[in-house]
Amino acid sequence: SSSSSSSSSSLCIESTRSIQFFCGASNVGCIELNNGLIGCRKGGHPIIWNMMESICNYFENAIFQHTAENVLLTSMLSPFLESSTMGTLKYIQQSKLSSSMEVVENTGPGLLTRSVCRWLVRNADDKNGNTINEIAETKFCVSQVVVFPSLVFHPFPNHLRKKLSTLSEKDAKKSLLESFVVCGHTKAVHLWGCSWQKE
């Protein structure tokens, strides 16, 4: 087997249990889960469903408070939100009604951290670690929710993102990033591009 195939498959075979939901801890100097890379089993997971509902509620409340024109917004959320909600998102971004921290708190790492912790706490009491989704009659197991350490998906700390952008040489950027990669463990490197934030 080649090193690339063993490296990419090690994420799945390090554990004998199946994973129903996963995400990674951030490298931000505090307890935070990062939504830069998350996944769940086919058919979804209550953590994802709860987050989607929370995001919809956040934008529906914004619609109630701030009426805006329906504007088409191309984003990762567009398949999941109604067009009026997407229009409000665009309006909020353009009119600065929403700060960067408000976005993080209501749609990003803040929401993910709260959602995962809430779900784990609410469902940890079941002796078998199972909860049942009444609609799908599917069992979800607390032991099959995995939060990988920051070195797996987010080894590069966010406080160095501006330093990375100021480096002009490709080799200097590569060297900086590689200094945080842990061979055999790091599967991805989040670059903290912050393209969603205004400067």
Short mmCIF file of C-alpha atoms in Angstrom, two decimals:
data_model
loop_
_atom_site.label_atom_id
_atom_site.label_comp_id
_atom_site.label_asym_id
_atom_site.label_seq_id
_atom_site.Cartn_x
_atom_site.Cartn_y
_atom_site.Cartn_z
CA SER A 1 0.00 0.00 0.00
CA SER A 2 1.24 3.48 -0.82
CA SER A 3 1.87 6.04 1.87
CA SER A 4 -0.94 8.24 0.58
CA SER A 5 -3.52 5.48 0.80
CA SER A 6 -2.43 4.42 4.27
CA SER A 7 -2.41 8.05 5.37
CA SER A 8 -5.91 8.76 4.08
CA SER A 9 -7.38 5.49 5.34
CA SER A 10 -5.88 5.76 8.84
CA LEU A 11 -8.59 8.24 9.78
CA CYS A 12 -11.23 5.56 9.25
CA ILE A 13 -9.45 2.49 10.61
CA GLU A 14 -7.94 3.95 13.78
CA SER A 15 -11.17 2.97 15.49
CA THR A 16 -13.20 -0.20 15.20
CA ARG A 17 -16.47 1.64 15.76
CA SER A 18 -18.25 3.43 12.97
CA ILE A 19 -18.36 7.19 13.12
CA GLN A 20 -21.77 8.83 12.88
CA PHE A 21 -20.54 12.43 13.23
CA PHE A 22 -17.09 14.03 13.32
CA CYS A 23 -15.46 17.42 13.52
CA GLY A 24 -12.18 18.82 14.75
CA ALA A 25 -11.07 21.03 17.59
CA SER A 26 -9.78 24.46 16.57
CA ASN A 27 -6.31 25.76 17.23
CA VAL A 28 -7.44 29.12 18.62
CA GLY A 29 -6.21 29.03 22.20
CA CYS A 30 -9.59 28.21 23.73
CA ILE A 31 -12.17 25.42 23.64
CA GLU A 32 -13.77 25.65 20.22
CA LEU A 33 -14.85 23.15 17.60
CA ASN A 34 -14.32 24.24 14.02
CA ASN A 35 -16.88 23.89 11.26
CA GLY A 36 -14.21 24.09 8.55
CA LEU A 37 -14.47 20.30 8.15
CA ILE A 38 -17.35 18.30 9.58
CA GLY A 39 -19.06 15.14 8.46
CA CYS A 40 -21.76 12.68 9.33
CA ARG A 41 -23.14 9.37 8.21
CA LYS A 42 -25.40 9.09 5.19
CA GLY A 43 -28.86 10.26 6.17
CA GLY A 44 -27.63 12.94 8.55
CA HIS A 45 -27.20 13.30 12.29
CA PRO A 46 -29.17 15.21 14.97
CA ILE A 47 -26.21 17.55 15.56
CA ILE A 48 -26.34 18.67 11.92
CA TRP A 49 -30.15 18.89 11.95
CA ASN A 50 -30.07 21.00 15.12
CA MET A 51 -27.46 23.32 13.60
CA MET A 52 -29.47 23.73 10.39
CA GLU A 53 -32.58 24.58 12.39
CA SER A 54 -30.64 27.08 14.50
CA ILE A 55 -29.17 28.78 11.41
CA CYS A 56 -32.63 29.00 9.83
CA ASN A 57 -34.05 30.49 13.05
CA TYR A 58 -31.21 33.00 13.22
CA PHE A 59 -31.89 34.26 9.71
CA GLU A 60 -35.66 34.12 10.06
CA ASN A 61 -35.33 36.34 13.13
CA ALA A 62 -33.16 38.68 11.08
CA ILE A 63 -35.88 38.75 8.41
CA PHE A 64 -38.44 39.67 11.06
CA GLN A 65 -36.23 42.45 12.38
CA HIS A 66 -34.86 43.71 9.07
CA THR A 67 -36.97 43.44 5.93
CA ALA A 68 -34.82 43.11 2.87
CA GLU A 69 -35.08 42.54 -0.85
CA ASN A 70 -34.86 38.95 -2.07
CA VAL A 71 -31.34 38.62 -3.43
CA LEU A 72 -29.79 35.45 -4.78
CA LEU A 73 -26.68 34.57 -2.81
CA THR A 74 -24.40 31.79 -3.92
CA SER A 75 -23.03 30.06 -0.87
CA MET A 76 -22.74 26.73 0.80
CA LEU A 77 -25.97 27.45 2.72
CA SER A 78 -28.14 28.22 -0.32
CA PRO A 79 -29.44 24.63 -0.81
CA PHE A 80 -30.62 24.57 2.80
CA LEU A 81 -32.15 28.02 3.26
CA GLU A 82 -35.15 29.63 1.62
CA SER A 83 -34.39 32.37 -0.89
CA SER A 84 -35.80 35.06 1.43
CA THR A 85 -33.42 33.88 4.14
CA MET A 86 -30.49 34.00 1.71
CA GLY A 87 -31.53 37.53 0.73
CA THR A 88 -31.46 38.56 4.36
CA LEU A 89 -28.00 37.04 4.75
CA LYS A 90 -26.78 39.16 1.84
CA TYR A 91 -28.49 42.24 3.30
CA ILE A 92 -26.97 41.64 6.73
CA GLN A 93 -23.49 41.20 5.25
CA GLN A 94 -23.78 44.34 3.13
CA SER A 95 -25.34 46.56 5.77
CA LYS A 96 -23.01 45.49 8.57
CA LEU A 97 -25.97 44.49 10.73
CA SER A 98 -24.03 41.40 11.68
CA SER A 99 -20.54 41.53 13.17
CA SER A 100 -17.95 38.86 12.47
CA MET A 101 -18.35 37.54 16.00
CA GLU A 102 -22.12 37.33 15.55
CA VAL A 103 -21.59 35.20 12.44
CA VAL A 104 -19.12 32.94 14.29
CA GLU A 105 -21.54 32.64 17.19
CA ASN A 106 -24.68 31.91 15.16
CA THR A 107 -23.49 30.01 12.09
CA GLY A 108 -19.91 28.93 12.68
CA PRO A 109 -17.66 27.50 15.38
CA GLY A 110 -19.71 28.98 18.23
CA LEU A 111 -22.84 27.21 17.01
CA LEU A 112 -21.00 23.95 16.31
CA THR A 113 -19.35 23.92 19.74
CA ARG A 114 -22.66 24.54 21.52
CA SER A 115 -24.55 22.03 19.34
CA VAL A 116 -22.08 19.19 19.85
CA CYS A 117 -21.77 19.81 23.60
CA ARG A 118 -25.55 20.09 24.06
CA TRP A 119 -26.22 16.89 22.13
CA LEU A 120 -23.54 14.94 24.00
CA VAL A 121 -24.73 16.15 27.42
CA ARG A 122 -28.42 15.50 26.64
CA ASN A 123 -27.73 12.00 25.36
CA ALA A 124 -24.93 10.84 27.66
CA ASP A 125 -27.36 9.44 30.24
CA ASP A 126 -28.58 6.55 28.07
CA LYS A 127 -26.87 3.42 29.39
CA ASN A 128 -26.28 2.18 25.84
CA GLY A 129 -25.28 5.60 24.54
CA ASN A 130 -28.19 5.59 22.08
CA THR A 131 -30.84 8.10 21.22
CA ILE A 132 -33.65 7.42 18.85
CA ASN A 133 -34.77 9.81 16.14
CA GLU A 134 -38.54 9.40 16.27
CA ILE A 135 -38.98 10.20 12.58
CA ALA A 136 -36.33 7.93 11.12
CA GLU A 137 -36.31 5.46 14.02
CA THR A 138 -32.54 5.55 13.75
CA LYS A 139 -30.22 4.95 16.67
CA PHE A 140 -27.51 7.51 17.24
CA CYS A 141 -24.72 6.66 19.64
CA VAL A 142 -22.78 9.13 21.77
CA SER A 143 -19.69 6.94 21.43
CA GLN A 144 -19.86 7.37 17.64
CA VAL A 145 -19.48 11.15 17.80
CA VAL A 146 -15.80 12.01 17.39
CA VAL A 147 -14.03 15.32 17.95
CA PHE A 148 -10.55 14.99 16.53
CA PRO A 149 -7.70 16.94 18.17
CA SER A 150 -6.64 20.17 16.44
CA LEU A 151 -3.54 18.52 14.96
CA VAL A 152 -5.77 16.42 12.66
CA PHE A 153 -7.63 19.20 10.74
CA HIS A 154 -6.56 22.52 12.28
CA PRO A 155 -2.88 22.38 13.29
CA PHE A 156 -2.17 25.89 11.99
CA PRO A 157 -3.19 28.45 14.67
CA ASN A 158 -5.53 31.22 13.61
CA HIS A 159 -3.43 33.96 15.22
CA LEU A 160 -0.77 33.37 12.52
CA ARG A 161 -3.14 33.74 9.55
CA LYS A 162 -2.05 37.32 8.84
CA LYS A 163 1.61 36.32 8.98
CA LEU A 164 0.91 33.68 6.34
CA SER A 165 -0.75 36.23 4.07
CA THR A 166 2.19 38.64 4.39
CA LEU A 167 4.78 36.10 3.28
CA SER A 168 5.53 36.65 -0.39
CA GLU A 169 7.59 33.56 -1.17
CA LYS A 170 5.77 30.30 -1.74
CA ASP A 171 8.54 28.34 0.01
CA ALA A 172 8.28 30.54 3.12
CA LYS A 173 4.51 29.94 3.29
CA LYS A 174 5.00 26.21 2.80
CA SER A 175 7.70 26.10 5.48
CA LEU A 176 5.50 27.94 7.99
CA LEU A 177 2.57 25.60 7.37
CA GLU A 178 4.71 22.46 7.45
CA SER A 179 6.09 23.45 10.86
CA PHE A 180 2.62 22.70 12.29
CA VAL A 181 1.90 19.47 10.40
CA VAL A 182 2.30 16.25 12.39
CA CYS A 183 3.20 13.44 9.97
CA GLY A 184 0.83 10.49 10.18
CA HIS A 185 -1.78 12.50 12.08
CA THR A 186 -2.54 15.71 10.18
CA LYS A 187 -5.13 15.11 7.45
CA ALA A 188 -5.90 18.72 6.48
CA VAL A 189 -4.70 22.23 7.25
CA HIS A 190 -7.26 25.01 7.71
CA LEU A 191 -5.72 28.23 6.38
CA TRP A 192 -8.09 30.68 8.11
CA GLY A 193 -8.73 32.62 4.88
CA CYS A 194 -11.69 34.42 6.50
CA SER A 195 -13.11 35.21 3.06
CA TRP A 196 -16.52 35.69 4.70
CA GLN A 197 -15.23 38.56 6.86
CA LYS A 198 -14.90 42.17 5.80
CA GLU A 199 -11.42 43.56 6.32
#
